[in-house]
């Protein structure tokens, strides 16, 4: 990826041709970025939320005007098909902006909280104070959404942002920088640092007030270690090995279509893609046929009518190959696809479904992030749940059945940040729902009502009129102990004794 001139090269995964070059941000500039961001924070954080949201609206308008150019940039840089650039990367970004513009003011407003009787005479509030400079480090699979959504959430909450987009998709990184400039954000409020992991590491080691990272578990752990040294809080959005559970009473045609889409959309390079399929034994053979029929219809290519594009990152192809090779060498069999030695050159991988796998294989336990779907039969609901929970990941899952009670029962028992019933992945497209993982899929949540507050310090405020001379719990303590004893007993016992409470309270006041 790096040339001697410290320029990032964008290579088209579908043609192998050079699409363009971007200047890398020198790591000596890290301090300048942070200084500029902290200066800009002073004004930006003081703006009323409604004014900050005006900038977001301009961003949305500009994006809508240029939607085709953005879609083309994403498709070129990632190798994903145009439809997916539009539907799965641009749409959720626009919708997130819209959601934040609609609900942001309310989510960030100071909240009045009821004050308990023992603290009588005071008012209580919670305020949401921006954290400062938020460092967003983003990946290449949904290079727009996974950068811009945390950015706008942090910005709406009053933070300034430094983005380090993935070096694998530098053109989208550049495009994001231009979007924020064109939307007219004040100088220094958004800065983009281009480069690879060295640049990412240099910024992580700088002075962020918060780090929002989306990427691999391995890099997430490195970032968390660095952040821990300076007690910098983080959100980590990491990988997944998402299970699909299909019961015999499900709409099997729909389930097969859903499974194929969930496994192969974006060539499986989705943290929430289906990576394990569990099918009730009685319908297992029939379901395999349905899957094969759906896969046979798929069109691979890079035009408007193609279903599946290329892989984006060469190293990822190797991971998929290793998983497939191991499974086949240990007795697994192909339902669709071919062994890896028959793969064609280049970045197009065949949508591959594998049966006869065992639960200790890499193909079941490790994230593939590619078009690889192992299918496993199960006999009981209990067994399906146990198998589905048997990985280190827990990001999304889906349950397919017409029995609503069963669907909800199973959904509740899956250790997963999200569960979809009779559909897949789609929770991520509803910005009102929280997004994030359990176990090694990550730490923290965004989207949803907490999506902006993640980027804030929650501040407790209590207010007294200041008119009374003293408080009962202040000095002097002389003679107060037995009065407090009776006060608390009368207050906390199961049947409250109001007359003792009032007498003790008045006596305590007189002791002040
Ligand atoms: P992937 O893109 O395959 O999910 P990574 O998790 O390595 O893989 O990359 C996600 C983002 O993290 C990219 O923007 C990458 O440049 C960045 N990154 C990689 N290594 C580090 C690191 N040590 N410190 C900070 N950022 C890093």
Short mmCIF file of C-alpha atoms and ligand atoms in Angstrom, two decimals:
data_model
loop_
_atom_site.label_atom_id
_atom_site.label_comp_id
_atom_site.label_asym_id
_atom_site.label_seq_id
_atom_site.Cartn_x
_atom_site.Cartn_y
_atom_site.Cartn_z
CA UNK A 1 0.00 0.00 0.00
CA UNK A 2 2.87 2.41 0.69
CA UNK A 3 5.17 3.97 -1.88
CA UNK A 4 8.44 5.73 -1.19
CA UNK A 5 6.71 9.09 -1.52
CA UNK A 6 4.35 8.34 1.35
CA UNK A 7 1.36 8.30 -0.87
CA UNK A 8 -1.50 5.89 -0.41
CA UNK A 9 -2.46 4.05 -3.55
CA UNK A 10 -6.03 3.14 -4.33
CA UNK A 11 -6.07 -0.05 -6.37
CA UNK A 12 -9.35 -1.22 -7.89
CA UNK A 13 -10.09 -4.68 -6.51
CA UNK A 14 -12.12 -5.54 -9.60
CA UNK A 15 -9.65 -4.44 -12.30
CA UNK A 16 -6.36 -4.29 -10.38
CA UNK A 17 -5.77 -0.81 -11.88
CA UNK A 18 -4.53 2.22 -9.99
CA UNK A 19 -7.50 4.48 -9.26
CA UNK A 20 -5.63 7.32 -7.62
CA UNK A 21 -3.16 8.38 -4.97
CA UNK A 22 -3.64 10.24 -1.72
CA UNK A 23 -1.01 12.06 0.35
CA UNK A 24 -0.39 10.33 3.62
CA UNK A 25 -0.54 12.43 6.78
CA UNK A 26 2.99 12.61 8.26
CA UNK A 27 2.98 11.27 11.82
CA UNK A 28 4.95 14.36 12.90
CA UNK A 29 1.66 16.24 12.38
CA UNK A 30 -0.20 14.39 15.13
CA UNK A 31 0.29 17.12 17.75
CA UNK A 32 -0.77 19.84 15.31
CA UNK A 33 -3.99 17.93 14.56
CA UNK A 34 -4.82 17.61 18.26
CA UNK A 35 -3.99 21.25 19.02
CA UNK A 36 -6.19 22.41 16.18
CA UNK A 37 -8.98 20.10 17.27
CA UNK A 38 -8.82 21.32 20.88
CA UNK A 39 -8.92 24.97 19.74
CA UNK A 40 -11.93 24.29 17.52
CA UNK A 41 -13.62 22.46 20.41
CA UNK A 42 -13.80 25.69 22.43
CA UNK A 43 -16.27 27.25 19.99
CA UNK A 44 -17.97 24.15 18.63
CA UNK A 45 -18.89 22.81 22.08
CA UNK A 46 -20.42 26.19 23.00
CA UNK A 47 -22.80 26.22 20.03
CA UNK A 48 -26.41 25.31 20.84
CA UNK A 49 -27.19 21.76 19.66
CA UNK A 50 -29.68 23.13 17.13
CA UNK A 51 -26.90 25.10 15.43
CA UNK A 52 -24.62 22.09 15.27
CA UNK A 53 -27.45 20.12 13.71
CA UNK A 54 -27.73 22.77 10.97
CA UNK A 55 -24.27 21.71 9.79
CA UNK A 56 -25.41 18.08 9.74
CA UNK A 57 -28.39 19.05 7.60
CA UNK A 58 -26.05 20.75 5.12
CA UNK A 59 -23.93 17.61 5.05
CA UNK A 60 -27.01 15.54 4.26
CA UNK A 61 -28.13 17.89 1.50
CA UNK A 62 -24.69 17.89 -0.07
CA UNK A 63 -24.55 14.10 0.09
CA UNK A 64 -27.95 13.75 -1.57
CA UNK A 65 -26.89 16.12 -4.36
CA UNK A 66 -23.75 14.07 -4.96
CA UNK A 67 -25.12 10.64 -4.18
CA UNK A 68 -24.10 9.03 -7.48
CA UNK A 69 -20.52 10.26 -7.27
CA UNK A 70 -20.26 8.95 -3.71
CA UNK A 71 -21.74 5.57 -4.69
CA UNK A 72 -19.27 5.27 -7.58
CA UNK A 73 -16.30 6.19 -5.34
CA UNK A 74 -17.31 3.55 -2.78
CA UNK A 75 -17.90 0.88 -5.43
CA UNK A 76 -14.59 1.61 -7.19
CA UNK A 77 -12.56 1.67 -4.00
CA UNK A 78 -14.07 -1.44 -2.35
CA UNK A 79 -15.08 -3.57 -5.33
CA UNK A 80 -18.59 -3.86 -3.94
CA UNK A 81 -21.48 -3.56 -6.35
CA UNK A 82 -23.10 -0.16 -6.85
CA UNK A 83 -26.44 -1.23 -5.40
CA UNK A 84 -24.76 -2.20 -2.14
CA UNK A 85 -22.78 1.04 -2.00
CA UNK A 86 -26.07 2.88 -2.22
CA UNK A 87 -28.34 0.69 -0.10
CA UNK A 88 -25.97 -0.49 2.61
CA UNK A 89 -23.40 2.30 2.95
CA UNK A 90 -24.95 5.60 1.85
CA UNK A 91 -28.57 5.03 2.93
CA UNK A 92 -27.78 4.17 6.59
CA UNK A 93 -25.50 7.20 6.74
CA UNK A 94 -28.19 9.56 5.46
CA UNK A 95 -30.74 7.99 7.74
CA UNK A 96 -28.45 8.39 10.74
CA UNK A 97 -28.03 12.10 9.96
CA UNK A 98 -31.79 12.46 9.65
CA UNK A 99 -32.39 10.60 12.93
CA UNK A 100 -29.87 12.74 14.80
CA UNK A 101 -31.31 15.94 13.31
CA UNK A 102 -34.78 14.88 14.49
CA UNK A 103 -33.93 13.61 17.97
CA UNK A 104 -30.54 15.13 18.81
CA UNK A 105 -31.78 18.15 20.72
CA UNK A 106 -33.96 16.04 22.98
CA UNK A 107 -31.26 13.41 23.57
CA UNK A 108 -28.73 16.01 24.66
CA UNK A 109 -31.04 18.22 26.69
CA UNK A 110 -30.46 18.68 30.41
CA UNK A 111 -32.82 16.27 32.18
CA UNK A 112 -34.63 16.98 35.44
CA UNK A 113 -34.53 14.02 37.84
CA UNK A 114 -36.78 13.54 40.87
CA UNK A 115 -35.02 14.31 44.17
CA UNK A 116 -35.53 11.85 47.06
CA UNK A 117 -37.18 12.99 50.27
CA UNK A 118 -34.02 12.70 52.39
CA UNK A 119 -32.50 15.40 50.18
CA UNK A 120 -35.53 17.63 50.51
CA UNK A 121 -35.35 21.18 49.21
CA UNK A 122 -32.99 20.52 46.29
CA UNK A 123 -33.32 20.14 42.54
CA UNK A 124 -31.50 17.46 40.53
CA UNK A 125 -30.43 17.34 36.89
CA UNK A 126 -28.30 15.36 34.47
CA UNK A 127 -26.33 17.26 31.87
CA UNK A 128 -24.57 15.85 28.82
CA UNK A 129 -21.19 17.48 28.37
CA UNK A 130 -19.08 16.76 25.28
CA UNK A 131 -15.86 14.87 25.92
CA UNK A 132 -13.48 16.88 23.72
CA UNK A 133 -11.56 15.48 20.77
CA UNK A 134 -12.91 12.16 19.48
CA UNK A 135 -10.59 9.98 17.41
CA UNK A 136 -12.57 7.81 14.98
CA UNK A 137 -10.65 4.92 13.39
CA UNK A 138 -12.66 3.21 10.67
CA UNK A 139 -12.44 0.11 8.47
CA UNK A 140 -12.81 -0.58 4.74
CA UNK A 141 -15.93 -2.76 4.46
CA UNK A 142 -18.53 0.00 4.84
CA UNK A 143 -16.03 2.82 4.58
CA UNK A 144 -18.59 5.63 4.52
CA UNK A 145 -21.10 4.55 7.15
CA UNK A 146 -18.62 3.22 9.70
CA UNK A 147 -16.68 6.49 9.61
CA UNK A 148 -19.42 9.07 9.17
CA UNK A 149 -22.01 7.73 11.66
CA UNK A 150 -19.70 7.88 14.69
CA UNK A 151 -18.35 11.21 13.42
CA UNK A 152 -21.75 12.90 13.21
CA UNK A 153 -22.81 11.41 16.55
CA UNK A 154 -19.71 12.84 18.21
CA UNK A 155 -20.11 16.18 16.40
CA UNK A 156 -23.78 16.60 17.30
CA UNK A 157 -22.86 16.01 20.93
CA UNK A 158 -20.38 18.92 20.73
CA UNK A 159 -17.09 17.13 20.22
CA UNK A 160 -14.55 17.80 17.53
CA UNK A 161 -13.36 14.84 15.45
CA UNK A 162 -10.20 13.44 13.95
CA UNK A 163 -10.92 10.62 11.50
CA UNK A 164 -8.36 8.02 10.49
CA UNK A 165 -10.08 6.11 7.68
CA UNK A 166 -8.84 2.77 6.41
CA UNK A 167 -5.82 2.83 4.13
CA UNK A 168 -7.45 0.01 2.14
CA UNK A 169 -10.09 2.43 0.83
CA UNK A 170 -8.25 5.78 0.67
CA UNK A 171 -10.52 7.32 -1.96
CA UNK A 172 -13.50 7.06 0.34
CA UNK A 173 -11.40 8.61 3.13
CA UNK A 174 -10.66 11.53 0.85
CA UNK A 175 -14.29 11.73 -0.21
CA UNK A 176 -15.41 11.97 3.45
CA UNK A 177 -12.93 14.78 4.05
CA UNK A 178 -14.34 16.66 1.06
CA UNK A 179 -17.93 16.09 2.17
CA UNK A 180 -17.32 17.80 5.52
CA UNK A 181 -15.43 20.66 3.87
CA UNK A 182 -18.22 21.17 1.34
CA UNK A 183 -20.86 21.12 4.06
CA UNK A 184 -19.05 24.10 5.57
CA UNK A 185 -18.01 22.76 8.97
CA UNK A 186 -15.85 25.32 10.77
CA UNK A 187 -12.10 24.93 10.45
CA UNK A 188 -10.62 22.28 12.74
CA UNK A 189 -13.96 20.74 13.78
CA UNK A 190 -13.35 17.78 11.47
CA UNK A 191 -9.89 16.70 10.37
CA UNK A 192 -8.97 13.61 8.42
CA UNK A 193 -5.62 11.87 8.86
CA UNK A 194 -4.82 9.59 5.95
CA UNK A 195 -2.57 6.59 6.28
CA UNK A 196 -2.12 3.06 7.49
CA UNK A 197 -1.68 1.43 10.86
CA UNK A 198 1.38 3.54 11.75
CA UNK A 199 -0.72 6.67 11.36
CA UNK A 200 -3.55 5.04 13.32
CA UNK A 201 -1.13 4.08 16.08
CA UNK A 202 0.41 7.56 16.18
CA UNK A 203 -3.01 9.17 16.61
CA UNK A 204 -4.05 6.59 19.22
CA UNK A 205 -0.89 7.52 21.12
CA UNK A 206 -1.70 11.23 20.78
CA UNK A 207 -4.10 12.99 23.11
CA UNK A 208 -7.66 11.96 22.21
CA UNK A 209 -10.39 12.33 24.82
CA UNK A 210 -12.25 9.36 23.34
CA UNK A 211 -11.49 6.67 20.77
CA UNK A 212 -14.20 5.15 18.62
CA UNK A 213 -12.77 2.17 16.78
CA UNK A 214 -14.37 -0.15 14.23
CA UNK A 215 -12.25 -3.00 12.90
CA UNK A 216 -10.71 -6.32 13.79
CA UNK A 217 -10.54 -7.86 17.25
CA UNK A 218 -6.75 -7.94 17.01
CA UNK A 219 -6.42 -4.20 16.37
CA UNK A 220 -9.19 -3.44 18.87
CA UNK A 221 -7.16 -5.09 21.60
CA UNK A 222 -4.02 -3.13 20.66
CA UNK A 223 -5.97 0.13 20.76
CA UNK A 224 -7.60 -0.73 24.07
CA UNK A 225 -4.17 -1.40 25.58
CA UNK A 226 -2.82 1.97 24.47
CA UNK A 227 -6.00 3.72 25.61
CA UNK A 228 -5.79 2.05 29.02
CA UNK A 229 -2.38 3.62 29.68
CA UNK A 230 -3.91 7.10 29.56
CA UNK A 231 -7.37 6.02 30.78
CA UNK A 232 -8.89 7.11 27.49
CA UNK A 233 -12.42 5.72 27.17
CA UNK A 234 -13.24 3.78 24.03
CA UNK A 235 -15.97 2.16 22.03
CA UNK A 236 -14.83 -0.95 20.16
CA UNK A 237 -16.96 -2.28 17.31
CA UNK A 238 -15.28 -5.53 16.33
CA UNK A 239 -16.02 -8.73 14.48
CA UNK A 240 -18.79 -11.28 14.40
CA UNK A 241 -19.52 -14.91 13.62
CA UNK A 242 -23.24 -14.45 13.39
CA UNK A 243 -25.53 -17.50 13.58
CA UNK A 244 -28.76 -18.02 11.66
CA UNK A 245 -31.14 -20.54 13.21
CA UNK A 246 -33.78 -21.99 10.91
CA UNK A 247 -36.58 -24.04 12.49
CA UNK A 248 -38.59 -26.54 10.43
CA UNK A 249 -41.76 -24.43 10.66
CA UNK A 250 -40.14 -21.33 9.10
CA UNK A 251 -40.96 -19.94 5.68
CA UNK A 252 -38.11 -21.94 4.17
CA UNK A 253 -37.98 -20.20 0.78
CA UNK A 254 -37.68 -16.84 2.51
CA UNK A 255 -35.16 -18.21 5.00
CA UNK A 256 -32.97 -19.58 2.21
CA UNK A 257 -33.07 -16.28 0.32
CA UNK A 258 -32.33 -14.42 3.55
CA UNK A 259 -29.45 -16.72 4.46
CA UNK A 260 -27.85 -16.39 1.03
CA UNK A 261 -28.14 -12.62 1.13
CA UNK A 262 -26.88 -12.40 4.71
CA UNK A 263 -23.89 -14.63 3.95
CA UNK A 264 -22.86 -13.15 0.62
CA UNK A 265 -23.81 -9.47 0.64
CA UNK A 266 -20.64 -7.42 0.25
CA UNK A 267 -18.90 -10.78 -0.40
CA UNK A 268 -19.45 -11.61 3.25
CA UNK A 269 -17.23 -8.75 4.36
CA UNK A 270 -19.75 -7.60 6.93
CA UNK A 271 -19.29 -7.80 10.67
CA UNK A 272 -22.96 -8.80 10.87
CA UNK A 273 -23.00 -11.23 7.96
CA UNK A 274 -24.31 -14.75 8.49
CA UNK A 275 -21.26 -16.91 9.14
CA UNK A 276 -22.97 -20.01 10.58
CA UNK A 277 -26.25 -21.57 9.57
CA UNK A 278 -28.09 -23.99 11.87
CA UNK A 279 -31.01 -25.84 10.30
CA UNK A 280 -33.50 -28.14 12.04
CA UNK A 281 -32.69 -31.71 11.01
CA UNK A 282 -36.08 -32.60 9.54
CA UNK A 283 -35.74 -29.92 6.84
CA UNK A 284 -31.95 -29.97 6.47
CA UNK A 285 -31.69 -31.80 3.08
CA UNK A 286 -34.48 -29.71 1.58
CA UNK A 287 -32.94 -26.50 2.89
CA UNK A 288 -29.58 -27.33 1.32
CA UNK A 289 -31.34 -27.65 -2.04
CA UNK A 290 -33.05 -24.31 -1.57
CA UNK A 291 -29.73 -22.67 -0.72
CA UNK A 292 -28.09 -24.11 -3.81
CA UNK A 293 -30.94 -22.89 -6.00
CA UNK A 294 -30.56 -19.35 -4.64
CA UNK A 295 -26.78 -19.30 -5.04
CA UNK A 296 -27.04 -20.54 -8.63
CA UNK A 297 -29.00 -17.39 -9.50
CA UNK A 298 -26.33 -14.97 -8.26
CA UNK A 299 -24.46 -12.78 -10.74
CA UNK A 300 -20.91 -11.71 -9.99
CA UNK A 301 -19.46 -8.58 -11.52
CA UNK A 302 -19.00 -4.87 -11.06
CA UNK A 303 -21.90 -3.30 -12.92
CA UNK A 304 -25.28 -2.00 -11.86
CA UNK A 305 -27.01 -5.37 -12.27
CA UNK A 306 -24.46 -7.55 -10.49
CA UNK A 307 -25.22 -9.13 -7.11
CA UNK A 308 -21.75 -9.88 -5.79
CA UNK A 309 -18.60 -7.84 -6.31
CA UNK A 310 -15.05 -8.61 -5.28
CA UNK A 311 -13.25 -9.03 -2.03
CA UNK A 312 -11.79 -5.68 -0.98
CA UNK A 313 -8.58 -6.57 0.83
CA UNK A 314 -6.13 -9.20 -0.54
CA UNK A 315 -5.16 -10.42 2.96
CA UNK A 316 -8.79 -11.32 3.58
CA UNK A 317 -8.77 -13.75 0.65
CA UNK A 318 -6.05 -15.72 2.46
CA UNK A 319 -8.13 -15.99 5.62
CA UNK A 320 -11.11 -17.34 3.69
CA UNK A 321 -8.85 -19.79 1.84
CA UNK A 322 -7.34 -21.13 5.09
CA UNK A 323 -10.75 -21.71 6.65
CA UNK A 324 -12.09 -23.47 3.57
CA UNK A 325 -8.96 -25.60 3.10
CA UNK A 326 -8.97 -26.73 6.73
CA UNK A 327 -12.66 -27.65 6.62
CA UNK A 328 -12.36 -29.62 3.36
CA UNK A 329 -9.21 -31.41 4.51
CA UNK A 330 -11.06 -32.54 7.64
CA UNK A 331 -14.02 -34.04 5.81
CA UNK A 332 -16.34 -31.12 5.10
CA UNK A 333 -18.09 -31.06 1.72
CA UNK A 334 -19.05 -28.30 -0.68
CA UNK A 335 -22.72 -27.52 -1.32
CA UNK A 336 -21.81 -24.61 -3.61
CA UNK A 337 -18.47 -23.20 -4.74
CA UNK A 338 -15.16 -24.91 -5.54
CA UNK A 339 -11.99 -25.82 -3.61
CA UNK A 340 -9.58 -22.88 -3.32
CA UNK A 341 -7.09 -24.23 -5.88
CA UNK A 342 -9.81 -23.78 -8.49
CA UNK A 343 -10.49 -20.17 -7.57
CA UNK A 344 -9.92 -17.82 -10.46
CA UNK A 345 -7.16 -15.23 -10.21
CA UNK A 346 -8.15 -11.88 -8.81
CA UNK A 347 -10.45 -10.79 -6.06
CA UNK A 348 -13.70 -12.49 -7.06
CA UNK A 349 -14.46 -15.40 -4.73
CA UNK A 350 -17.30 -17.84 -5.38
CA UNK A 351 -20.17 -17.88 -2.86
CA UNK A 352 -19.31 -21.03 -0.96
CA UNK A 353 -21.58 -23.17 1.22
CA UNK A 354 -20.07 -26.04 3.19
CA UNK A 355 -21.68 -29.00 5.01
CA UNK A 356 -20.39 -31.79 7.26
CA UNK A 357 -18.39 -29.42 9.42
CA UNK A 358 -17.53 -29.94 13.10
CA UNK A 359 -17.84 -27.25 15.72
CA UNK A 360 -14.13 -27.05 16.44
CA UNK A 361 -13.23 -26.06 12.87
CA UNK A 362 -11.98 -22.55 12.09
CA UNK A 363 -14.87 -22.17 9.66
CA UNK A 364 -17.21 -22.31 12.70
CA UNK A 365 -15.09 -20.60 15.36
CA UNK A 366 -13.20 -17.78 13.58
CA UNK A 367 -14.48 -14.82 11.62
CA UNK A 368 -14.18 -15.45 7.86
CA UNK A 369 -15.22 -12.02 6.61
CA UNK A 370 -15.76 -13.58 3.23
CA UNK A 371 -18.33 -15.51 1.16
CA UNK A 372 -18.20 -18.69 3.22
CA UNK A 373 -21.20 -20.29 4.93
CA UNK A 374 -21.03 -23.52 6.93
CA UNK A 375 -24.36 -25.33 7.50
CA UNK A 376 -25.00 -27.49 10.54
CA UNK A 377 -28.13 -29.54 11.38
CA UNK A 378 -29.65 -29.43 14.89
CA UNK A 379 -32.32 -31.47 16.66
CA UNK A 380 -33.68 -29.41 19.54
CA UNK A 381 -34.21 -25.76 20.40
CA UNK A 382 -31.82 -26.14 23.32
CA UNK A 383 -29.12 -27.54 21.06
CA UNK A 384 -29.55 -24.71 18.55
CA UNK A 385 -29.09 -22.12 21.29
CA UNK A 386 -26.02 -23.87 22.70
CA UNK A 387 -24.39 -24.11 19.26
CA UNK A 388 -25.26 -20.52 18.36
CA UNK A 389 -23.66 -19.26 21.59
CA UNK A 390 -20.55 -21.39 21.13
CA UNK A 391 -18.07 -18.83 19.74
CA UNK A 392 -16.13 -15.93 21.23
CA UNK A 393 -18.27 -13.51 19.24
CA UNK A 394 -21.76 -12.08 19.77
CA UNK A 395 -22.75 -9.30 17.41
CA UNK A 396 -25.94 -10.24 15.56
CA UNK A 397 -28.03 -13.37 15.06
CA UNK A 398 -31.28 -14.41 13.43
CA UNK A 399 -34.06 -16.83 14.26
CA UNK A 400 -36.47 -18.16 11.65
CA UNK A 401 -39.81 -19.67 12.65
CA UNK A 402 -43.55 -18.99 12.44
CA UNK A 403 -43.86 -19.65 16.18
CA UNK A 404 -43.55 -16.18 17.64
CA UNK A 405 -43.21 -17.34 21.24
CA UNK A 406 -40.38 -19.69 20.28
CA UNK A 407 -38.66 -16.98 18.23
CA UNK A 408 -38.75 -14.54 21.12
CA UNK A 409 -37.68 -17.18 23.64
CA UNK A 410 -34.64 -18.12 21.54
CA UNK A 411 -33.82 -14.48 20.76
CA UNK A 412 -33.70 -13.68 24.49
CA UNK A 413 -31.25 -16.48 25.16
CA UNK A 414 -28.73 -15.65 22.44
CA UNK A 415 -25.66 -13.86 23.78
CA UNK A 416 -25.66 -11.25 21.06
CA UNK A 417 -25.83 -7.48 20.67
CA UNK A 418 -28.82 -7.85 18.34
CA UNK A 419 -31.21 -10.54 17.13
CA UNK A 420 -33.44 -10.38 14.07
CA UNK A 421 -36.52 -12.60 13.75
CA UNK A 422 -37.39 -13.87 10.25
CA UNK A 423 -34.99 -11.37 8.71
CA UNK A 424 -31.26 -10.64 8.87
CA UNK A 425 -28.78 -7.82 9.65
CA UNK A 426 -31.51 -5.18 9.44
CA UNK A 427 -31.25 -3.88 13.04
CA UNK A 428 -28.22 -1.85 11.95
CA UNK A 429 -30.40 0.09 9.51
CA UNK A 430 -32.73 1.30 12.30
CA UNK A 431 -30.83 4.13 13.87
CA UNK A 432 -33.16 4.19 16.87
CA UNK A 433 -31.88 0.77 18.01
CA UNK A 434 -28.59 0.33 19.86
CA UNK A 435 -25.68 -1.18 17.91
CA UNK A 436 -22.75 -3.07 19.40
CA UNK A 437 -21.42 -6.43 20.44
CA UNK A 438 -21.13 -8.85 23.32
CA UNK A 439 -18.02 -10.90 24.14
CA UNK A 440 -15.19 -10.26 21.63
CA UNK A 441 -17.53 -8.47 19.25
CA UNK A 442 -16.88 -5.30 21.14
CA UNK A 443 -17.36 -2.91 24.00
CA UNK A 444 -20.00 -0.19 24.08
CA UNK A 445 -22.93 0.79 21.93
CA UNK A 446 -23.85 3.56 19.53
CA UNK A 447 -26.99 4.41 17.53
CA UNK A 448 -30.18 4.50 19.64
CA UNK A 449 -30.97 6.90 22.45
CA UNK A 450 -27.51 6.40 23.93
CA UNK A 451 -25.77 6.97 20.58
CA UNK A 452 -25.02 10.62 21.21
CA UNK A 453 -24.61 10.31 24.96
CA UNK A 454 -21.74 7.84 24.45
CA UNK A 455 -19.78 10.86 23.31
CA UNK A 456 -20.67 12.85 26.44
CA UNK A 457 -19.76 12.91 30.07
CA UNK A 458 -22.94 12.36 32.02
CA UNK A 459 -22.83 15.11 34.61
CA UNK A 460 -24.86 15.08 37.82
CA UNK A 461 -26.03 18.44 39.09
CA UNK A 462 -27.83 19.23 42.35
CA UNK A 463 -29.02 22.66 43.17
CA UNK A 464 -29.90 24.14 46.55
CA UNK A 465 -31.42 27.58 46.94
CA UNK A 466 -28.63 28.40 49.39
CA UNK A 467 -31.02 30.09 51.83
CA UNK A 468 -30.82 27.67 54.76
CA UNK A 469 -28.02 28.22 57.26
CA UNK A 470 -26.85 24.58 57.31
CA UNK A 471 -27.64 20.94 56.43
CA UNK A 472 -28.58 18.29 58.99
CA UNK A 473 -25.65 16.03 58.10
CA UNK A 474 -23.09 18.84 58.48
CA UNK A 475 -21.17 19.55 61.73
CA UNK A 476 -21.71 19.59 64.63
CA UNK A 477 -22.60 15.91 65.19
CA UNK A 478 -23.23 16.35 68.93
CA UNK A 479 -26.51 14.64 69.94
CA UNK A 480 -27.39 13.76 66.32
CA UNK A 481 -26.55 10.04 66.26
CA UNK A 482 -29.72 8.73 68.01
CA UNK A 483 -31.85 11.19 66.03
CA UNK A 484 -30.42 9.91 62.71
CA UNK A 485 -30.95 6.30 63.89
CA UNK A 486 -34.64 6.92 64.45
CA UNK A 487 -34.96 9.02 61.32
CA UNK A 488 -33.56 6.26 59.09
CA UNK A 489 -35.45 3.45 60.86
CA UNK A 490 -38.75 5.29 60.49
CA UNK A 491 -37.93 6.08 56.84
CA UNK A 492 -36.55 2.75 55.59
CA UNK A 493 -38.68 0.27 57.53
CA UNK A 494 -41.25 -1.46 55.36
CA UNK A 495 -44.14 0.59 56.78
CA UNK A 496 -42.89 4.13 56.93
CA UNK A 497 -43.58 5.98 60.19
CA UNK A 498 -44.18 9.55 59.08
CA UNK A 499 -44.77 11.11 62.49
CA UNK A 500 -41.44 9.80 63.90
CA UNK A 501 -39.74 10.83 60.67
CA UNK A 502 -41.06 14.40 60.95
CA UNK A 503 -40.19 14.69 64.65
CA UNK A 504 -36.63 13.47 64.13
CA UNK A 505 -36.14 15.71 61.12
CA UNK A 506 -37.27 18.81 63.04
CA UNK A 507 -35.05 17.92 66.02
CA UNK A 508 -32.08 17.50 63.68
CA UNK A 509 -32.76 20.87 62.10
CA UNK A 510 -32.81 22.46 65.54
CA UNK A 511 -29.38 20.98 66.34
CA UNK A 512 -27.79 22.90 63.47
P1 LIG B 1 -9.73 -4.39 9.14
O1 LIG B 1 -9.76 -3.12 8.35
O2 LIG B 1 -9.33 -5.60 8.43
O3 LIG B 1 -10.91 -4.55 10.02
P2 LIG B 1 -7.96 -3.38 11.14
O4 LIG B 1 -8.73 -3.62 12.36
O5 LIG B 1 -6.50 -3.65 11.22
O6 LIG B 1 -8.45 -4.29 10.01
O7 LIG B 1 -8.17 -1.92 10.59
C1 LIG B 1 -9.18 -1.03 10.98
C2 LIG B 1 -8.59 0.35 11.11
O8 LIG B 1 -7.63 0.35 12.16
C3 LIG B 1 -7.86 0.86 9.88
O9 LIG B 1 -8.18 2.23 9.71
C4 LIG B 1 -6.41 0.64 10.23
O10 LIG B 1 -5.53 1.52 9.57
C5 LIG B 1 -6.41 0.94 11.70
N1 LIG B 1 -5.29 0.33 12.45
C6 LIG B 1 -4.64 -0.83 12.18
N2 LIG B 1 -3.71 -1.08 13.13
C7 LIG B 1 -3.76 -0.05 14.01
C8 LIG B 1 -3.05 0.28 15.22
N3 LIG B 1 -2.09 -0.51 15.71
N4 LIG B 1 -3.39 1.41 15.87
C9 LIG B 1 -4.37 2.20 15.40
N5 LIG B 1 -5.06 1.96 14.27
C10 LIG B 1 -4.77 0.86 13.58
#
